[in-house]
XYZ file of C-alpha atoms in Angstrom:
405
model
C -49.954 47.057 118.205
C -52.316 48.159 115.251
C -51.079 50.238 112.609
C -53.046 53.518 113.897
C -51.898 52.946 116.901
C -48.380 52.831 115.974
C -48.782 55.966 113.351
C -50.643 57.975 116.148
C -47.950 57.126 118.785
C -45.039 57.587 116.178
C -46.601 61.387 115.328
C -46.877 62.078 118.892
C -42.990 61.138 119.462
C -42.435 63.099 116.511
C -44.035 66.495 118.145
C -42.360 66.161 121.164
C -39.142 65.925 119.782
C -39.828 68.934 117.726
C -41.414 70.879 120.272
C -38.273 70.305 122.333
C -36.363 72.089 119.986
C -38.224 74.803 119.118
C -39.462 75.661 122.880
C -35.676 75.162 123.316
C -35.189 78.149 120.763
C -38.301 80.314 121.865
C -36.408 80.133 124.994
C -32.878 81.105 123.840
C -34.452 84.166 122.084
C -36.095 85.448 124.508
C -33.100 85.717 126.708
C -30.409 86.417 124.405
C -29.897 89.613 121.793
C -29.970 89.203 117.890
C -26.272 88.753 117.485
C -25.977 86.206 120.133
C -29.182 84.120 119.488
C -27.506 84.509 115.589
C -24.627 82.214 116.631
C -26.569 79.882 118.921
C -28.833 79.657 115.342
C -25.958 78.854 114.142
C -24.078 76.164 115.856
C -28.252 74.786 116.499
C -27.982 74.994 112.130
C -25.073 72.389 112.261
C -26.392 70.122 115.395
C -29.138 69.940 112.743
C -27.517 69.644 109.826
C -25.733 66.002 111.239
C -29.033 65.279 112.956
C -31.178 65.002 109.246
C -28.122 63.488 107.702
C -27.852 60.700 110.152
C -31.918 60.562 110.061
C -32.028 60.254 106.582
C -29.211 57.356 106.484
C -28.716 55.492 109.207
C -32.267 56.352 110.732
C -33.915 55.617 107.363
C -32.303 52.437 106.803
C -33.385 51.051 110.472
C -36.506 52.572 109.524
C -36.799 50.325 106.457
C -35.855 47.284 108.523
C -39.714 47.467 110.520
C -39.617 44.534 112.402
C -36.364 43.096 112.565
C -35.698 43.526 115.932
C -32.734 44.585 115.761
C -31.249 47.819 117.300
C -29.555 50.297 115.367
C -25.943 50.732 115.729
C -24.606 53.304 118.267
C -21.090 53.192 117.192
C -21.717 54.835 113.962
C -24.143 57.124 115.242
C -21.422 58.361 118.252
C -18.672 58.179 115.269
C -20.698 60.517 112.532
C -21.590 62.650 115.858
C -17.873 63.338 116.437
C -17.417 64.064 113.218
C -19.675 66.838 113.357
C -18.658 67.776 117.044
C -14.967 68.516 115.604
C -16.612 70.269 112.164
C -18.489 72.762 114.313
C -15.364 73.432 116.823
C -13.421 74.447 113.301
C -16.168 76.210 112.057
C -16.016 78.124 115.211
C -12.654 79.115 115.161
C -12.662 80.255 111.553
C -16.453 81.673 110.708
C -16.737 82.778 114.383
C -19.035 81.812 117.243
C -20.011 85.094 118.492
C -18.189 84.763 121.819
C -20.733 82.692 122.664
C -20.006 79.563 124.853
C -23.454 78.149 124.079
C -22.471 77.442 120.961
C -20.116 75.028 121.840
C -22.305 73.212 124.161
C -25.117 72.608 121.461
C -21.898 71.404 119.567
C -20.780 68.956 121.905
C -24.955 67.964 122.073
C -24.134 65.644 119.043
C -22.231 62.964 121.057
C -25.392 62.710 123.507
C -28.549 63.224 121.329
C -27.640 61.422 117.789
C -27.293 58.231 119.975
C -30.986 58.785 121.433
C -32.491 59.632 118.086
C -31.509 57.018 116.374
C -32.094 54.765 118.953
C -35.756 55.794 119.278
C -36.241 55.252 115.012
C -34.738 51.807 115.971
C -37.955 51.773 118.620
C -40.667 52.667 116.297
C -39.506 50.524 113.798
C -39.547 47.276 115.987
C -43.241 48.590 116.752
C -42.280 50.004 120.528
C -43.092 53.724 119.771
C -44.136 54.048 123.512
C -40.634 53.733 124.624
C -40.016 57.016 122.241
C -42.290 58.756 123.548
C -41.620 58.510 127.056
C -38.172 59.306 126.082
C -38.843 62.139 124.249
C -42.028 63.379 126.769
C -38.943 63.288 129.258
C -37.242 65.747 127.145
C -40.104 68.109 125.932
C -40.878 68.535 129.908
C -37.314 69.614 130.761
C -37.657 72.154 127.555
C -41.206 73.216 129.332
C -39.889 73.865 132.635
C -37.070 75.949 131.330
C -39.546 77.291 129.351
C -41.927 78.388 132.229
C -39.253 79.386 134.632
C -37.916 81.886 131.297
C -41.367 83.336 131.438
C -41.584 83.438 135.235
C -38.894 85.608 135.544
C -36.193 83.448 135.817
C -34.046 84.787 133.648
C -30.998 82.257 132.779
C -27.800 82.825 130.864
C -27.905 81.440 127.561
C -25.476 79.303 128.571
C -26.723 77.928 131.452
C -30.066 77.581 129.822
C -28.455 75.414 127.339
C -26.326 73.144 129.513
C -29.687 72.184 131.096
C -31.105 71.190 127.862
C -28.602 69.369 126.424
C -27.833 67.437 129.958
C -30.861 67.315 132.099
C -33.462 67.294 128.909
C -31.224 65.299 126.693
C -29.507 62.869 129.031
C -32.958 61.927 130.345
C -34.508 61.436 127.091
C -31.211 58.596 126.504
C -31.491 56.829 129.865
C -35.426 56.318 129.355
C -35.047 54.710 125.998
C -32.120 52.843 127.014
C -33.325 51.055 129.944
C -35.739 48.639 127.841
C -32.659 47.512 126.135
C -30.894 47.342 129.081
C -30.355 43.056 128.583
C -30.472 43.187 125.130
C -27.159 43.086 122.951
C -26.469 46.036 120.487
C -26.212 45.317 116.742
C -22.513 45.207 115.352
C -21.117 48.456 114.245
C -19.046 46.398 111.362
C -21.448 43.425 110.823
C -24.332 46.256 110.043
C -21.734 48.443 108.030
C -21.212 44.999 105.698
C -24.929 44.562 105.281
C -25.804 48.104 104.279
C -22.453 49.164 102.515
C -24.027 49.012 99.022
C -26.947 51.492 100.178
C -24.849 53.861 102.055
C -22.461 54.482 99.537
C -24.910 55.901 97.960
C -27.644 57.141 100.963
C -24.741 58.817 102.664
C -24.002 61.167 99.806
C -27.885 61.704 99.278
C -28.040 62.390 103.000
C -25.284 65.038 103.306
C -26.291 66.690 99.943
C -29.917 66.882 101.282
C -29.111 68.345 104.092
C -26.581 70.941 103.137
C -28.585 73.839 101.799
C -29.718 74.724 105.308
C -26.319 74.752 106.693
C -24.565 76.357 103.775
C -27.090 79.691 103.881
C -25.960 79.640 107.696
C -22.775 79.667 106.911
C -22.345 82.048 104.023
C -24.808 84.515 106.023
C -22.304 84.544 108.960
C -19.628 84.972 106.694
C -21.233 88.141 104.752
C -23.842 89.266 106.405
C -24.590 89.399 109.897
C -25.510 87.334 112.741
C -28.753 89.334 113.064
C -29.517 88.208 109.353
C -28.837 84.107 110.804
C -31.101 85.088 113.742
C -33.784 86.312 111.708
C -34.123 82.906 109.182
C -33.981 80.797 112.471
C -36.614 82.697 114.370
C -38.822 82.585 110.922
C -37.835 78.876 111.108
C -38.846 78.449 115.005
C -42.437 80.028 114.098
C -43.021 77.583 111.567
C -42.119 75.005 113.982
C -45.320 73.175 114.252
C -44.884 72.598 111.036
C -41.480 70.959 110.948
C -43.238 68.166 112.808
C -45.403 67.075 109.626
C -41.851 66.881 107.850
C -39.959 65.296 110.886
C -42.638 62.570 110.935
C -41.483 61.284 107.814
C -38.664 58.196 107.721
C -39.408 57.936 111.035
C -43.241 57.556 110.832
C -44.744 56.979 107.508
C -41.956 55.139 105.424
C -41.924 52.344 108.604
C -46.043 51.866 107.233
C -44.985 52.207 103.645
C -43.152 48.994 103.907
C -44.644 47.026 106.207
C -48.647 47.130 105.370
C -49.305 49.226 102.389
C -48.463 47.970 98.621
C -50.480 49.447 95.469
C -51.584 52.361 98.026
C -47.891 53.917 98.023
C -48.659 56.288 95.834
C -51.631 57.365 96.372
C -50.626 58.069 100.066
C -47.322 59.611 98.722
C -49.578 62.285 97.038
C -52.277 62.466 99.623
C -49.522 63.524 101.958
C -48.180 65.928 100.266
C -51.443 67.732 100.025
C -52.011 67.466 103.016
C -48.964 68.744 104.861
C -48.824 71.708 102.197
C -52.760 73.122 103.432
C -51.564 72.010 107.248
C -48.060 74.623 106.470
C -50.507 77.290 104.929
C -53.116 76.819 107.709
C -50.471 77.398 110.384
C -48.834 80.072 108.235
C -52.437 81.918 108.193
C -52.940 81.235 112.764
C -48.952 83.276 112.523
C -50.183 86.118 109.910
C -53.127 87.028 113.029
C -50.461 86.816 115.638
C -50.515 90.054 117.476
C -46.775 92.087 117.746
C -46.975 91.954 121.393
C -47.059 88.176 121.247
C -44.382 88.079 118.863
C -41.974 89.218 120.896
C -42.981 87.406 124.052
C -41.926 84.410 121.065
C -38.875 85.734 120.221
C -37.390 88.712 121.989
C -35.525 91.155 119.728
C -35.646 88.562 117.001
C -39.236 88.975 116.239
C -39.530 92.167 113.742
C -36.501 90.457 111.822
C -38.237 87.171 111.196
C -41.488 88.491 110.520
C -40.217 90.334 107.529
C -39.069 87.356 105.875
C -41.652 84.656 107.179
C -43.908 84.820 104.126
C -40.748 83.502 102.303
C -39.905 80.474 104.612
C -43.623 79.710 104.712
C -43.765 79.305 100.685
C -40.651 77.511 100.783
C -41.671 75.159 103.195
C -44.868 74.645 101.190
C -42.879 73.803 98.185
C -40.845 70.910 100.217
C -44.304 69.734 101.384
C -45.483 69.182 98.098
C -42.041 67.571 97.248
C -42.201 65.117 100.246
C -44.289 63.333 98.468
C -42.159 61.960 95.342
C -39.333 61.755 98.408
C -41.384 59.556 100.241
C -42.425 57.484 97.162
C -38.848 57.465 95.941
C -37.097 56.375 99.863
C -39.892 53.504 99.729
C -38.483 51.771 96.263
C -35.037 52.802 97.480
C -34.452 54.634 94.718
C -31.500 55.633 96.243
C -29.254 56.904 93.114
C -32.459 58.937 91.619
C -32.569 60.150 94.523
C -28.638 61.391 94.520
C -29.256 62.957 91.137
C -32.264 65.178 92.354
C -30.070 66.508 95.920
C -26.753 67.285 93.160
C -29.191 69.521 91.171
C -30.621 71.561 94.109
C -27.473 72.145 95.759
C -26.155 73.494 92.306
C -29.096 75.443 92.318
C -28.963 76.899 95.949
C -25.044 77.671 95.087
C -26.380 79.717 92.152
C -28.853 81.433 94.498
C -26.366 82.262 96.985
C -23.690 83.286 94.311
C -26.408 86.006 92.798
C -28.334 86.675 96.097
C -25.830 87.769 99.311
C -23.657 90.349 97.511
C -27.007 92.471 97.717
C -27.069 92.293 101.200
C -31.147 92.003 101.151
C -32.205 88.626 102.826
C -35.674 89.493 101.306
C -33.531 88.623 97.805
C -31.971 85.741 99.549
C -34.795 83.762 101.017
C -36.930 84.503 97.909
C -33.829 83.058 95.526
C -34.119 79.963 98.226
C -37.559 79.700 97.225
C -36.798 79.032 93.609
C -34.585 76.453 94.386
C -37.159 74.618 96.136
C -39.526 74.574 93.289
C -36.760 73.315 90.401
C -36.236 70.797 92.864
C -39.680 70.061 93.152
C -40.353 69.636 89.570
C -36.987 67.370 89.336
C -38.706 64.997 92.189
C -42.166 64.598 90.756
C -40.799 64.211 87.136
C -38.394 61.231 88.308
C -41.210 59.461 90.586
C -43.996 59.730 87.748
C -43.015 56.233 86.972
C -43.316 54.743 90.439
C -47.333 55.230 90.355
C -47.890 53.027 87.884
C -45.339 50.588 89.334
C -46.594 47.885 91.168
C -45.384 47.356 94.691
C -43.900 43.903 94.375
C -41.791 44.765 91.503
C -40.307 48.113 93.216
C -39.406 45.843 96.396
C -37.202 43.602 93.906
C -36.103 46.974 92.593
C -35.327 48.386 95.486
C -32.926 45.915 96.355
C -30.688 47.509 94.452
C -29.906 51.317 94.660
C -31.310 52.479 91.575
């Protein structure tokens, strides 16, 4: 398979699997009220919190591997996925689910869809991105039917609407990719645990720190302020998310390339994509800025007028981690792990400082614009500590980056 081949048919697994979630949550707004889409943002905050933390350590490090042919291992995937099965069930009982029993079905989602994900970064790796996308076109047309039936009238519990996502939309997706490797053997658990122990003591860390922010302003929202305020950052979120494919796309996508065809070039393509991705966020930002009121809230029910107030703020903060996904990108590809570790301890300090100042004012205008702050000292952190790299040439980063540095 060429390489264009493989980066067009990776992208296009990539937007499925995005679309499926946020169709999923265009869906769930429409039929549910602020305070109970607020805790279905929530417990969909911490099914996505474990899914980028497993993405960006497990998923990155099979990722890395292009063209081993080996499949990723499922026992540590369905082990971090409990983990974060029993987290949310506590979270729930102490932080509150909003009497909502759809949030403990996204929840329990973990055990079923981390498996799948990983397996189809193990897919695209080994160069057989057509088996993710049929898995993940299996999903996205479950999401759509839902979808269409929503706007047909149909109108579904949020509940019910979410038990046939998870299971019909979900457990399709995992039977299509897992009947190619139906006579293969899966890797060893242990075996791959041995072989990668020296990365993931320090990916996992960078993983869980990276991904915390998100679920930490979910979290301290639902704790003092309101449900409605969660609602209104996830709706912003689901507008925006087209955009959330670009970043998806990533250690899935491009770093599998990075490695396997392009040396000298890193760089250049580190920074190309971030400019890129930053004028495709502000391009879509400027299609949602024309969207008409009566649209809006065909999108997203009740939701709507909350996340439009604050959408200008999401959309600059997801510029700002465009233009930072480039030094990340350049950074994974020398597995530069502990620099790496270093940059994700300074921007949760930071986001802690933002929250600290920001929620006793009650104004998630203040909050989402201290958010935005945070982005950009972390930006400057990342593109001071990858200035180095592109000048670096590529064979003496791979020697480099056999060590976590």
């Amino acid at each position: 398979m060429t390489r264009f081949r493989r980066l067009g048919l990776g992208v296009i697994d990539q937007a499925f699997s995005s679309l499926s979630n946020v169709l999923f949550l265009v869906a769930a707004a429409r039929g549910a009220g602020v305070d109970e889409f607020g805790a279905v943002s929530f417990a969909y905050a911490l099914f996505a919190f474990g899914l980028a933390v497993q993405r960006s350590s497990l998923g990155l490090l099979v990722s890395l591997s292009a063209g081993s042919n080996r499949p990723p291992p499922m026992v540590l995937s369905l082990a971090w996925a409990a983990v974060v099965a029993t987290l949310g069930v506590v979270l729930g009982s102490t932080i509150g689910d909003g009497g909502s029993a759809a949030y403990y079905v996204l929840v329990g989602a973990c055990l079923l869809i981390y498996p799948q994900d990983l397996l189809r970064y193990g897919a695209i790796a080994e160069g057989r991105a057509h088996s993710a996308v049929a898995s993940d076109g299996a999903w996205l047309a479950v999401t759509l039917g839902l979808l269409v039936a929503n706007l047909a009238g149909l109108r579904l519990e949020v509940t019910t609407m979410t038990l046939a996502w998870v299971l019909a939309g979900g457990g399709s997706a995992l039977v299509v990719i897992l009947v190619p490797l139906r006579s293969r053997r899966g890797s060893d658990g242990r075996g791959w645990l041995r072989q990668h122990a020296g990365e993931l003591r320090i990916l996992g860390p960078d993983a869980l720190l990276a991904c915390l922010a998100p679920l930490l302003l979910a979290a301290v929202m639902t704790s003092h302020m309101t449900l409605g305020d969660v609602a209104a950052v996830r709706g912003a979120g689901t507008l925006l998310g087209p955009a959330a494919v670009l970043f998806s796309a990533l250690p899935a996508v491009v770093v599998p390339e990075l490695v396997r065809v392009l040396s000298d070039d890193r760089a250049r393509l580190a920074v190309a994509q971030a400019a890129v991705m930053s004028v495709l966020v502000l391009a879509w930002a400027g299609c949602l800025a024309l969207l008409p009121r009566s649209i809006g809230e065909q999108v997203l029910g009740e939701t709507w007028g909350s996340a439009r107030a604050i959408l200008p703020w999401v959309v600059l903060e997801q510029v700002v981690w465009a233009l930072a996904s480039g030094p990340i990108s350049l950074l994974s590809t020398y597995r530069r792990w502990r620099t790496l570790l270093t940059v994700r301890v300074a921007y949760l300090a930071a986001v802690a400082v933002v929250l600290v100042v920001t929620v006793g004012s009650g104004n998630l205008v203040w909050v989402m614009g201290g958010m935005v702050a945070a982005a950009v000292a972390n930006f400057v952190i990342l593109a001071g500590a990858s200035r180095g790299l592109h000048s670096e040439p590529a064979a003496t980063g791979a020697t480099a980056g056999s060590q976590p540095g």
